[in-house]
Amino acid sequence: MGAALLSAGAALAPAGTAAASTATESRHKVDYVALGDSYASAPLVPTQVDTACLRSDQNYASLVARSKSATLTDVTCSGPPPPT
């Protein structure tokens, strides 16, 4: 009897959680902060939006933020070029 009751409770939990999660997500603004090195900043990938850091507006952080309608703070930065 106890196992059957536990199974019924477990089956009901995901439905209530999903509904609450969807309602919460639709009411909150999403802020996304991206940190990283040259791999994350996507140097030399068009279009560069920060020439000092060689940051592209097509890097992973930018693509994810756009797909999620999130506000992006992108501080990814390629390191300085090696000395010549």
mmCIF file with all atom_site columns, C-alpha atoms in Angstrom:
data_model
loop_
_atom_site.group_PDB
_atom_site.id
_atom_site.type_symbol
_atom_site.label_atom_id
_atom_site.label_alt_id
_atom_site.label_comp_id
_atom_site.label_asym_id
_atom_site.label_entity_id
_atom_site.label_seq_id
_atom_site.pdbx_PDB_ins_code
_atom_site.Cartn_x
_atom_site.Cartn_y
_atom_site.Cartn_z
_atom_site.occupancy
_atom_site.B_iso_or_equiv
_atom_site.pdbx_formal_charge
_atom_site.auth_seq_id
_atom_site.auth_comp_id
_atom_site.auth_asym_id
_atom_site.auth_atom_id
_atom_site.pdbx_PDB_model_num
ATOM 1  C CA . MET A 1 1  ? 0.000  0.000  0.000   1.00 0.00 ? 1  MET A CA 1
ATOM 2  C CA . GLY A 1 2  ? 2.804  2.434  0.909   1.00 0.00 ? 2  GLY A CA 1
ATOM 3  C CA . ALA A 1 3  ? 4.628  1.798  -2.398  1.00 0.00 ? 3  ALA A CA 1
ATOM 4  C CA . ALA A 1 4  ? 1.488  2.500  -4.421  1.00 0.00 ? 4  ALA A CA 1
ATOM 5  C CA . LEU A 1 5  ? 0.926  5.779  -2.587  1.00 0.00 ? 5  LEU A CA 1
ATOM 6  C CA . LEU A 1 6  ? 4.554  6.803  -3.092  1.00 0.00 ? 6  LEU A CA 1
ATOM 7  C CA . SER A 1 7  ? 4.325  6.039  -6.832  1.00 0.00 ? 7  SER A CA 1
ATOM 8  C CA . ALA A 1 8  ? 1.163  8.119  -7.202  1.00 0.00 ? 8  ALA A CA 1
ATOM 9  C CA . GLY A 1 9  ? 2.792  11.051 -5.420  1.00 0.00 ? 9  GLY A CA 1
ATOM 10 C CA . ALA A 1 10 ? 5.900  10.852 -7.614  1.00 0.00 ? 10 ALA A CA 1
ATOM 11 C CA . ALA A 1 11 ? 3.756  10.818 -10.758 1.00 0.00 ? 11 ALA A CA 1
ATOM 12 C CA . LEU A 1 12 ? 1.949  13.988 -9.700  1.00 0.00 ? 12 LEU A CA 1
ATOM 13 C CA . ALA A 1 13 ? 5.044  15.962 -8.661  1.00 0.00 ? 13 ALA A CA 1
ATOM 14 C CA . PRO A 1 14 ? 6.481  16.642 -12.142 1.00 0.00 ? 14 PRO A CA 1
ATOM 15 C CA . ALA A 1 15 ? 3.223  18.100 -13.478 1.00 0.00 ? 15 ALA A CA 1
ATOM 16 C CA . GLY A 1 16 ? 2.928  20.646 -10.673 1.00 0.00 ? 16 GLY A CA 1
ATOM 17 C CA . THR A 1 17 ? 6.630  21.525 -10.891 1.00 0.00 ? 17 THR A CA 1
ATOM 18 C CA . ALA A 1 18 ? 6.518  22.096 -14.652 1.00 0.00 ? 18 ALA A CA 1
ATOM 19 C CA . ALA A 1 19 ? 3.522  24.393 -14.409 1.00 0.00 ? 19 ALA A CA 1
ATOM 20 C CA . ALA A 1 20 ? 5.117  26.462 -11.665 1.00 0.00 ? 20 ALA A CA 1
ATOM 21 C CA . SER A 1 21 ? 8.419  26.638 -13.555 1.00 0.00 ? 21 SER A CA 1
ATOM 22 C CA . THR A 1 22 ? 6.761  27.901 -16.758 1.00 0.00 ? 22 THR A CA 1
ATOM 23 C CA . ALA A 1 23 ? 4.810  30.566 -14.903 1.00 0.00 ? 23 ALA A CA 1
ATOM 24 C CA . THR A 1 24 ? 7.928  31.735 -13.072 1.00 0.00 ? 24 THR A CA 1
ATOM 25 C CA . GLU A 1 25 ? 10.088 31.890 -16.223 1.00 0.00 ? 25 GLU A CA 1
ATOM 26 C CA . SER A 1 26 ? 7.584  34.015 -18.111 1.00 0.00 ? 26 SER A CA 1
ATOM 27 C CA . ARG A 1 27 ? 7.519  36.675 -15.363 1.00 0.00 ? 27 ARG A CA 1
ATOM 28 C CA . HIS A 1 28 ? 11.271 37.098 -14.878 1.00 0.00 ? 28 HIS A CA 1
ATOM 29 C CA . LYS A 1 29 ? 13.827 38.863 -17.012 1.00 0.00 ? 29 LYS A CA 1
ATOM 30 C CA . VAL A 1 30 ? 16.888 36.756 -17.778 1.00 0.00 ? 30 VAL A CA 1
ATOM 31 C CA . ASP A 1 31 ? 20.342 38.294 -17.341 1.00 0.00 ? 31 ASP A CA 1
ATOM 32 C CA . TYR A 1 32 ? 23.241 36.371 -18.860 1.00 0.00 ? 32 TYR A CA 1
ATOM 33 C CA . VAL A 1 33 ? 26.874 37.199 -18.066 1.00 0.00 ? 33 VAL A CA 1
ATOM 34 C CA . ALA A 1 34 ? 29.558 35.609 -20.236 1.00 0.00 ? 34 ALA A CA 1
ATOM 35 C CA . LEU A 1 35 ? 33.188 35.300 -19.146 1.00 0.00 ? 35 LEU A CA 1
ATOM 36 C CA . GLY A 1 36 ? 35.948 33.701 -21.134 1.00 0.00 ? 36 GLY A CA 1
ATOM 37 C CA . ASP A 1 37 ? 39.089 33.834 -23.194 1.00 0.00 ? 37 ASP A CA 1
ATOM 38 C CA . SER A 1 38 ? 39.719 33.981 -26.927 1.00 0.00 ? 38 SER A CA 1
ATOM 39 C CA . TYR A 1 39 ? 37.832 30.743 -27.532 1.00 0.00 ? 39 TYR A CA 1
ATOM 40 C CA . ALA A 1 40 ? 34.697 32.280 -25.997 1.00 0.00 ? 40 ALA A CA 1
ATOM 41 C CA . SER A 1 41 ? 35.064 35.711 -27.593 1.00 0.00 ? 41 SER A CA 1
ATOM 42 C CA . ALA A 1 42 ? 35.290 34.254 -31.127 1.00 0.00 ? 42 ALA A CA 1
ATOM 43 C CA . PRO A 1 43 ? 38.136 36.368 -32.518 1.00 0.00 ? 43 PRO A CA 1
ATOM 44 C CA . LEU A 1 44 ? 38.051 37.024 -36.247 1.00 0.00 ? 44 LEU A CA 1
ATOM 45 C CA . VAL A 1 45 ? 34.478 35.732 -36.546 1.00 0.00 ? 45 VAL A CA 1
ATOM 46 C CA . PRO A 1 46 ? 32.362 38.376 -38.274 1.00 0.00 ? 46 PRO A CA 1
ATOM 47 C CA . THR A 1 47 ? 31.128 40.790 -36.983 1.00 0.00 ? 47 THR A CA 1
ATOM 48 C CA . GLN A 1 48 ? 33.605 42.086 -34.388 1.00 0.00 ? 48 GLN A CA 1
ATOM 49 C CA . VAL A 1 49 ? 31.865 44.309 -31.838 1.00 0.00 ? 49 VAL A CA 1
ATOM 50 C CA . ASP A 1 50 ? 34.892 44.937 -29.613 1.00 0.00 ? 50 ASP A CA 1
ATOM 51 C CA . THR A 1 51 ? 38.179 45.204 -31.482 1.00 0.00 ? 51 THR A CA 1
ATOM 52 C CA . ALA A 1 52 ? 40.281 45.441 -28.301 1.00 0.00 ? 52 ALA A CA 1
ATOM 53 C CA . CYS A 1 53 ? 39.035 42.030 -27.154 1.00 0.00 ? 53 CYS A CA 1
ATOM 54 C CA . LEU A 1 54 ? 38.357 40.620 -30.612 1.00 0.00 ? 54 LEU A CA 1
ATOM 55 C CA . ARG A 1 55 ? 34.774 39.833 -29.561 1.00 0.00 ? 55 ARG A CA 1
ATOM 56 C CA . SER A 1 56 ? 32.204 38.795 -32.140 1.00 0.00 ? 56 SER A CA 1
ATOM 57 C CA . ASP A 1 57 ? 28.460 39.318 -31.996 1.00 0.00 ? 57 ASP A CA 1
ATOM 58 C CA . GLN A 1 58 ? 28.210 35.737 -33.278 1.00 0.00 ? 58 GLN A CA 1
ATOM 59 C CA . ASN A 1 59 ? 30.026 34.120 -30.337 1.00 0.00 ? 59 ASN A CA 1
ATOM 60 C CA . TYR A 1 60 ? 28.280 31.436 -28.289 1.00 0.00 ? 60 TYR A CA 1
ATOM 61 C CA . ALA A 1 61 ? 27.158 33.863 -25.582 1.00 0.00 ? 61 ALA A CA 1
ATOM 62 C CA . SER A 1 62 ? 25.519 36.174 -28.107 1.00 0.00 ? 62 SER A CA 1
ATOM 63 C CA . LEU A 1 63 ? 23.731 33.339 -29.864 1.00 0.00 ? 63 LEU A CA 1
ATOM 64 C CA . VAL A 1 64 ? 22.384 31.877 -26.612 1.00 0.00 ? 64 VAL A CA 1
ATOM 65 C CA . ALA A 1 65 ? 21.281 35.275 -25.280 1.00 0.00 ? 65 ALA A CA 1
ATOM 66 C CA . ARG A 1 66 ? 19.373 36.012 -28.492 1.00 0.00 ? 66 ARG A CA 1
ATOM 67 C CA . SER A 1 67 ? 17.712 32.594 -28.505 1.00 0.00 ? 67 SER A CA 1
ATOM 68 C CA . LYS A 1 68 ? 16.569 33.046 -24.883 1.00 0.00 ? 68 LYS A CA 1
ATOM 69 C CA . SER A 1 69 ? 15.691 36.767 -25.191 1.00 0.00 ? 69 SER A CA 1
ATOM 70 C CA . ALA A 1 70 ? 18.164 37.394 -22.380 1.00 0.00 ? 70 ALA A CA 1
ATOM 71 C CA . THR A 1 71 ? 20.023 40.574 -21.535 1.00 0.00 ? 71 THR A CA 1
ATOM 72 C CA . LEU A 1 72 ? 23.698 39.859 -22.219 1.00 0.00 ? 72 LEU A CA 1
ATOM 73 C CA . THR A 1 73 ? 26.739 41.261 -20.472 1.00 0.00 ? 73 THR A CA 1
ATOM 74 C CA . ASP A 1 74 ? 29.575 39.838 -22.544 1.00 0.00 ? 74 ASP A CA 1
ATOM 75 C CA . VAL A 1 75 ? 33.044 40.352 -21.093 1.00 0.00 ? 75 VAL A CA 1
ATOM 76 C CA . THR A 1 76 ? 34.742 37.582 -23.050 1.00 0.00 ? 76 THR A CA 1
ATOM 77 C CA . CYS A 1 77 ? 38.135 38.770 -24.235 1.00 0.00 ? 77 CYS A CA 1
ATOM 78 C CA . SER A 1 78 ? 40.966 37.440 -26.328 1.00 0.00 ? 78 SER A CA 1
ATOM 79 C CA . GLY A 1 79 ? 44.379 37.919 -24.778 1.00 0.00 ? 79 GLY A CA 1
ATOM 80 C CA . PRO A 1 80 ? 46.895 40.362 -26.166 1.00 0.00 ? 80 PRO A CA 1
ATOM 81 C CA . PRO A 1 81 ? 48.762 39.238 -29.268 1.00 0.00 ? 81 PRO A CA 1
ATOM 82 C CA . PRO A 1 82 ? 52.194 37.715 -28.678 1.00 0.00 ? 82 PRO A CA 1
ATOM 83 C CA . PRO A 1 83 ? 55.125 40.134 -28.852 1.00 0.00 ? 83 PRO A CA 1
ATOM 84 C CA . THR A 1 84 ? 56.843 40.395 -32.210 1.00 0.00 ? 84 THR A CA 1
#
